[in-house]
Amino acid sequence: MKTVVPAIAVAALLFSACGSDDGTAGAAEPAVTADEVAETEATAEQPTTTATPATTPATTPATTEAPAPAPTEAPAGAPVFTAEDAIDVVIAIGQAYNTFDAELFMAVAAEDFQFVDERGTADRATQASYFPALREGRHQGQRTGDPVVIGEDPFVVAEDVVITADWYEPEGRVGTSTYTLVIEDGELKVLEQRWTGDLL
């Protein structure tokens, strides 16, 4: 069975729900139930927040330098040379010059040997090639004192010498030969012979 509500009654209900002209709520405003409140809160637009992901500071991978290599020790049984050994090598190269023994010279001169004077330099093979001319000119070197070790790493030995030859005046040429030595193939050898004084 339908209940018919007169139009005038419907109008009265609408008027009371909307309020009066002066903005005050009407006395007959229906009560709000708890279910309606919950539904309103659930459907209310919630402020949206954009979550900013926490930024982790960029970290540069730690760079570690390779440790410096430990100093290497001479292998067991490696020859240890003394100042006396250095002097012996210098005496041997002097003997090679005075006896015109190119083979002995090559044995005590290092592969990178250089003879140096005011005129320039000569390598090992070039210096050895002069031996026939030295023999022909009766070239001789005579020490005027003992060889002196003036350095030990590498060995450096100096000696004062008078050089005589058929192409010099009888008194010869006076100067100093300085020898720098090096260990090559386990042997002590002359790396450089430097002449200072009168030219040869």
GROMACS .gro file of C-alpha atoms in nm:
model
  200
    1MET     CA    1   0.000   0.000   0.000
    2LYS     CA    2   0.145   0.334  -0.107
    3THR     CA    3   0.159   0.627   0.126
    4VAL     CA    4   0.079   0.946  -0.059
    5VAL     CA    5   0.252   1.253   0.076
    6PRO     CA    6   0.077   1.576  -0.015
    7ALA     CA    7   0.289   1.816  -0.220
    8ILE     CA    8   0.263   2.082   0.044
    9ALA     CA    9   0.421   1.852   0.296
   10VAL     CA   10   0.717   1.779   0.063
   11ALA     CA   11   0.775   2.150   0.013
   12ALA     CA   12   0.776   2.204   0.385
   13LEU     CA   13   1.040   1.936   0.435
   14LEU     CA   14   1.268   2.084   0.166
   15PHE     CA   15   1.235   2.431   0.316
   16SER     CA   16   1.330   2.311   0.661
   17ALA     CA   17   1.637   2.119   0.529
   18CYS     CA   18   1.778   2.412   0.336
   19GLY     CA   19   1.742   2.665   0.613
   20SER     CA   20   1.574   3.001   0.629
   21ASP     CA   21   1.653   3.311   0.428
   22ASP     CA   22   1.859   3.452   0.709
   23GLY     CA   23   2.111   3.165   0.691
   24THR     CA   24   2.013   2.999   1.018
   25ALA     CA   25   1.946   2.630   1.027
   26GLY     CA   26   1.583   2.533   1.068
   27ALA     CA   27   1.464   2.376   1.394
   28ALA     CA   28   1.346   2.064   1.215
   29GLU     CA   29   1.693   1.975   1.065
   30PRO     CA   30   1.719   1.599   1.076
   31ALA     CA   31   1.986   1.442   1.300
   32VAL     CA   32   2.302   1.299   1.135
   33THR     CA   33   2.361   0.934   1.209
   34ALA     CA   34   2.698   0.777   1.293
   35ASP     CA   35   2.694   0.577   0.967
   36GLU     CA   36   2.657   0.895   0.764
   37VAL     CA   37   2.954   1.056   0.944
   38ALA     CA   38   3.172   0.754   0.875
   39GLU     CA   39   3.067   0.752   0.510
   40THR     CA   40   3.142   1.124   0.476
   41GLU     CA   41   3.486   1.089   0.627
   42ALA     CA   42   3.566   0.792   0.408
   43THR     CA   43   3.466   0.970   0.090
   44ALA     CA   44   3.622   1.307   0.178
   45GLU     CA   45   3.912   1.393  -0.047
   46GLN     CA   46   4.231   1.338   0.139
   47PRO     CA   47   4.527   1.566   0.066
   48THR     CA   48   4.775   1.388  -0.148
   49THR     CA   49   5.135   1.392  -0.048
   50THR     CA   50   5.413   1.301  -0.282
   51ALA     CA   51   5.664   1.100  -0.095
   52THR     CA   52   6.010   1.214  -0.191
   53PRO     CA   53   6.239   0.918  -0.176
   54ALA     CA   54   6.524   0.971   0.060
   55THR     CA   55   6.831   1.048  -0.141
   56THR     CA   56   7.139   0.866  -0.040
   57PRO     CA   57   7.443   1.077  -0.103
   58ALA     CA   58   7.642   0.940  -0.389
   59THR     CA   59   7.938   0.758  -0.263
   60THR     CA   60   8.252   0.727  -0.466
   61PRO     CA   61   8.402   0.384  -0.439
   62ALA     CA   62   8.709   0.403  -0.225
   63THR     CA   63   9.017   0.395  -0.439
   64THR     CA   64   9.301   0.215  -0.278
   65GLU     CA   65   9.646   0.254  -0.421
   66ALA     CA   66   9.848  -0.058  -0.464
   67PRO     CA   67  10.098  -0.088  -0.184
   68ALA     CA   68  10.451   0.004  -0.278
   69PRO     CA   69  10.655  -0.304  -0.351
   70ALA     CA   70  10.877  -0.409  -0.070
   71PRO     CA   71  11.243  -0.344  -0.137
   72THR     CA   72  11.397  -0.648  -0.291
   73GLU     CA   73  11.698  -0.797  -0.128
   74ALA     CA   74  11.987  -0.937  -0.323
   75PRO     CA   75  11.924  -1.305  -0.383
   76ALA     CA   76  12.117  -1.544  -0.168
   77GLY     CA   77  12.455  -1.615  -0.320
   78ALA     CA   78  12.460  -1.292  -0.528
   79PRO     CA   79  12.811  -1.146  -0.550
   80VAL     CA   80  12.889  -0.855  -0.320
   81PHE     CA   81  13.159  -0.626  -0.452
   82THR     CA   82  13.397  -0.414  -0.249
   83ALA     CA   83  13.605  -0.107  -0.319
   84GLU     CA   84  13.905  -0.333  -0.370
   85ASP     CA   85  13.713  -0.519  -0.642
   86ALA     CA   86  13.641  -0.187  -0.815
   87ILE     CA   87  14.010  -0.096  -0.808
   88ASP     CA   88  14.099  -0.436  -0.955
   89VAL     CA   89  13.865  -0.370  -1.251
   90VAL     CA   90  14.026  -0.030  -1.312
   91ILE     CA   91  14.372  -0.186  -1.301
   92ALA     CA   92  14.254  -0.450  -1.552
   93ILE     CA   93  14.127  -0.194  -1.804
   94GLY     CA   94  14.455  -0.002  -1.771
   95GLN     CA   95  14.642  -0.326  -1.841
   96ALA     CA   96  14.424  -0.381  -2.150
   97TYR     CA   97  14.529  -0.039  -2.286
   98ASN     CA   98  14.899  -0.092  -2.211
   99THR     CA   99  14.912  -0.443  -2.361
  100PHE     CA  100  14.680  -0.357  -2.652
  101ASP     CA  101  14.454  -0.644  -2.546
  102ALA     CA  102  14.116  -0.570  -2.702
  103GLU     CA  103  13.976  -0.898  -2.570
  104LEU     CA  104  14.057  -0.806  -2.211
  105PHE     CA  105  13.917  -0.458  -2.270
  106MET     CA  106  13.587  -0.602  -2.398
  107ALA     CA  107  13.571  -0.833  -2.096
  108VAL     CA  108  13.592  -0.551  -1.839
  109ALA     CA  109  13.395  -0.285  -2.032
  110ALA     CA  110  13.016  -0.292  -1.995
  111GLU     CA  111  12.799  -0.335  -2.301
  112ASP     CA  112  12.698   0.034  -2.286
  113PHE     CA  113  13.054   0.154  -2.219
  114GLN     CA  114  13.137   0.512  -2.316
  115PHE     CA  115  13.477   0.679  -2.336
  116VAL     CA  116  13.434   1.053  -2.286
  117ASP     CA  117  13.682   1.335  -2.339
  118GLU     CA  118  13.670   1.694  -2.464
  119ARG     CA  119  13.642   1.575  -2.822
  120GLY     CA  120  13.332   1.364  -2.770
  121THR     CA  121  13.244   1.005  -2.689
  122ALA     CA  122  13.330   0.661  -2.821
  123ASP     CA  123  13.133   0.346  -2.748
  124ARG     CA  124  13.277   0.009  -2.653
  125ALA     CA  125  13.331  -0.125  -3.005
  126THR     CA  126  13.479   0.203  -3.132
  127GLN     CA  127  13.724   0.225  -2.844
  128ALA     CA  128  13.832  -0.136  -2.899
  129SER     CA  129  13.893  -0.061  -3.268
  130TYR     CA  130  14.169   0.188  -3.170
  131PHE     CA  131  14.393  -0.078  -3.014
  132PRO     CA  132  14.597  -0.155  -3.330
  133ALA     CA  133  14.679   0.217  -3.366
  134LEU     CA  134  14.769   0.239  -2.996
  135ARG     CA  135  15.007  -0.053  -3.041
  136GLU     CA  136  15.166   0.107  -3.348
  137GLY     CA  137  15.216   0.436  -3.166
  138ARG     CA  138  15.348   0.266  -2.849
  139HIS     CA  139  15.074   0.427  -2.643
  140GLN     CA  140  15.122   0.378  -2.268
  141GLY     CA  141  14.955   0.503  -1.953
  142GLN     CA  142  15.141   0.535  -1.624
  143ARG     CA  143  14.966   0.609  -1.295
  144THR     CA  144  15.116   0.883  -1.083
  145GLY     CA  145  14.934   0.768  -0.769
  146ASP     CA  146  14.703   0.498  -0.639
  147PRO     CA  147  14.349   0.469  -0.774
  148VAL     CA  148  14.103   0.633  -0.536
  149VAL     CA  149  13.745   0.520  -0.480
  150ILE     CA  150  13.532   0.836  -0.475
  151GLY     CA  151  13.187   0.675  -0.490
  152GLU     CA  152  13.032   0.345  -0.392
  153ASP     CA  153  12.681   0.337  -0.539
  154PRO     CA  154  12.782   0.280  -0.810
  155PHE     CA  155  13.156   0.256  -0.760
  156VAL     CA  156  13.349   0.549  -0.903
  157VAL     CA  157  13.726   0.529  -0.916
  158ALA     CA  158  13.969   0.802  -1.020
  159GLU     CA  159  14.338   0.785  -1.107
  160ASP     CA  160  14.594   1.039  -1.223
  161VAL     CA  161  14.780   0.925  -1.533
  162VAL     CA  162  15.059   1.035  -1.764
  163ILE     CA  163  15.003   0.919  -2.122
  164THR     CA  164  15.297   0.876  -2.354
  165ALA     CA  165  15.298   0.789  -2.725
  166ASP     CA  166  15.510   0.848  -3.032
  167TRP     CA  167  15.284   1.136  -3.136
  168TYR     CA  168  15.320   1.321  -2.803
  169GLU     CA  169  15.605   1.527  -2.662
  170PRO     CA  170  15.844   1.319  -2.450
  171GLU     CA  171  15.684   1.440  -2.126
  172GLY     CA  172  15.350   1.301  -2.240
  173ARG     CA  173  15.001   1.419  -2.148
  174VAL     CA  174  14.884   1.458  -1.791
  175GLY     CA  175  14.525   1.404  -1.683
  176THR     CA  176  14.279   1.209  -1.473
  177SER     CA  177  14.073   0.910  -1.576
  178THR     CA  178  13.749   0.865  -1.382
  179TYR     CA  179  13.575   0.529  -1.411
  180THR     CA  180  13.210   0.465  -1.328
  181LEU     CA  181  13.142   0.097  -1.267
  182VAL     CA  182  12.826  -0.111  -1.291
  183ILE     CA  183  12.725  -0.469  -1.217
  184GLU     CA  184  12.644  -0.649  -1.542
  185ASP     CA  185  12.572  -1.020  -1.571
  186GLY     CA  186  12.693  -1.067  -1.215
  187GLU     CA  187  13.029  -0.900  -1.282
  188LEU     CA  188  13.168  -0.558  -1.199
  189LYS     CA  189  13.248  -0.368  -1.520
  190VAL     CA  190  13.340  -0.019  -1.640
  191LEU     CA  191  13.037   0.170  -1.769
  192GLU     CA  192  13.213   0.501  -1.837
  193GLN     CA  193  13.572   0.620  -1.863
  194ARG     CA  194  13.603   0.998  -1.856
  195TRP     CA  195  13.933   1.166  -1.934
  196THR     CA  196  13.998   1.522  -1.813
  197GLY     CA  197  14.319   1.712  -1.873
  198ASP     CA  198  14.536   1.721  -2.182
  199LEU     CA  199  14.366   1.570  -2.485
  200LEU     CA  200  14.478   1.225  -2.591
   0.00000   0.00000   0.00000
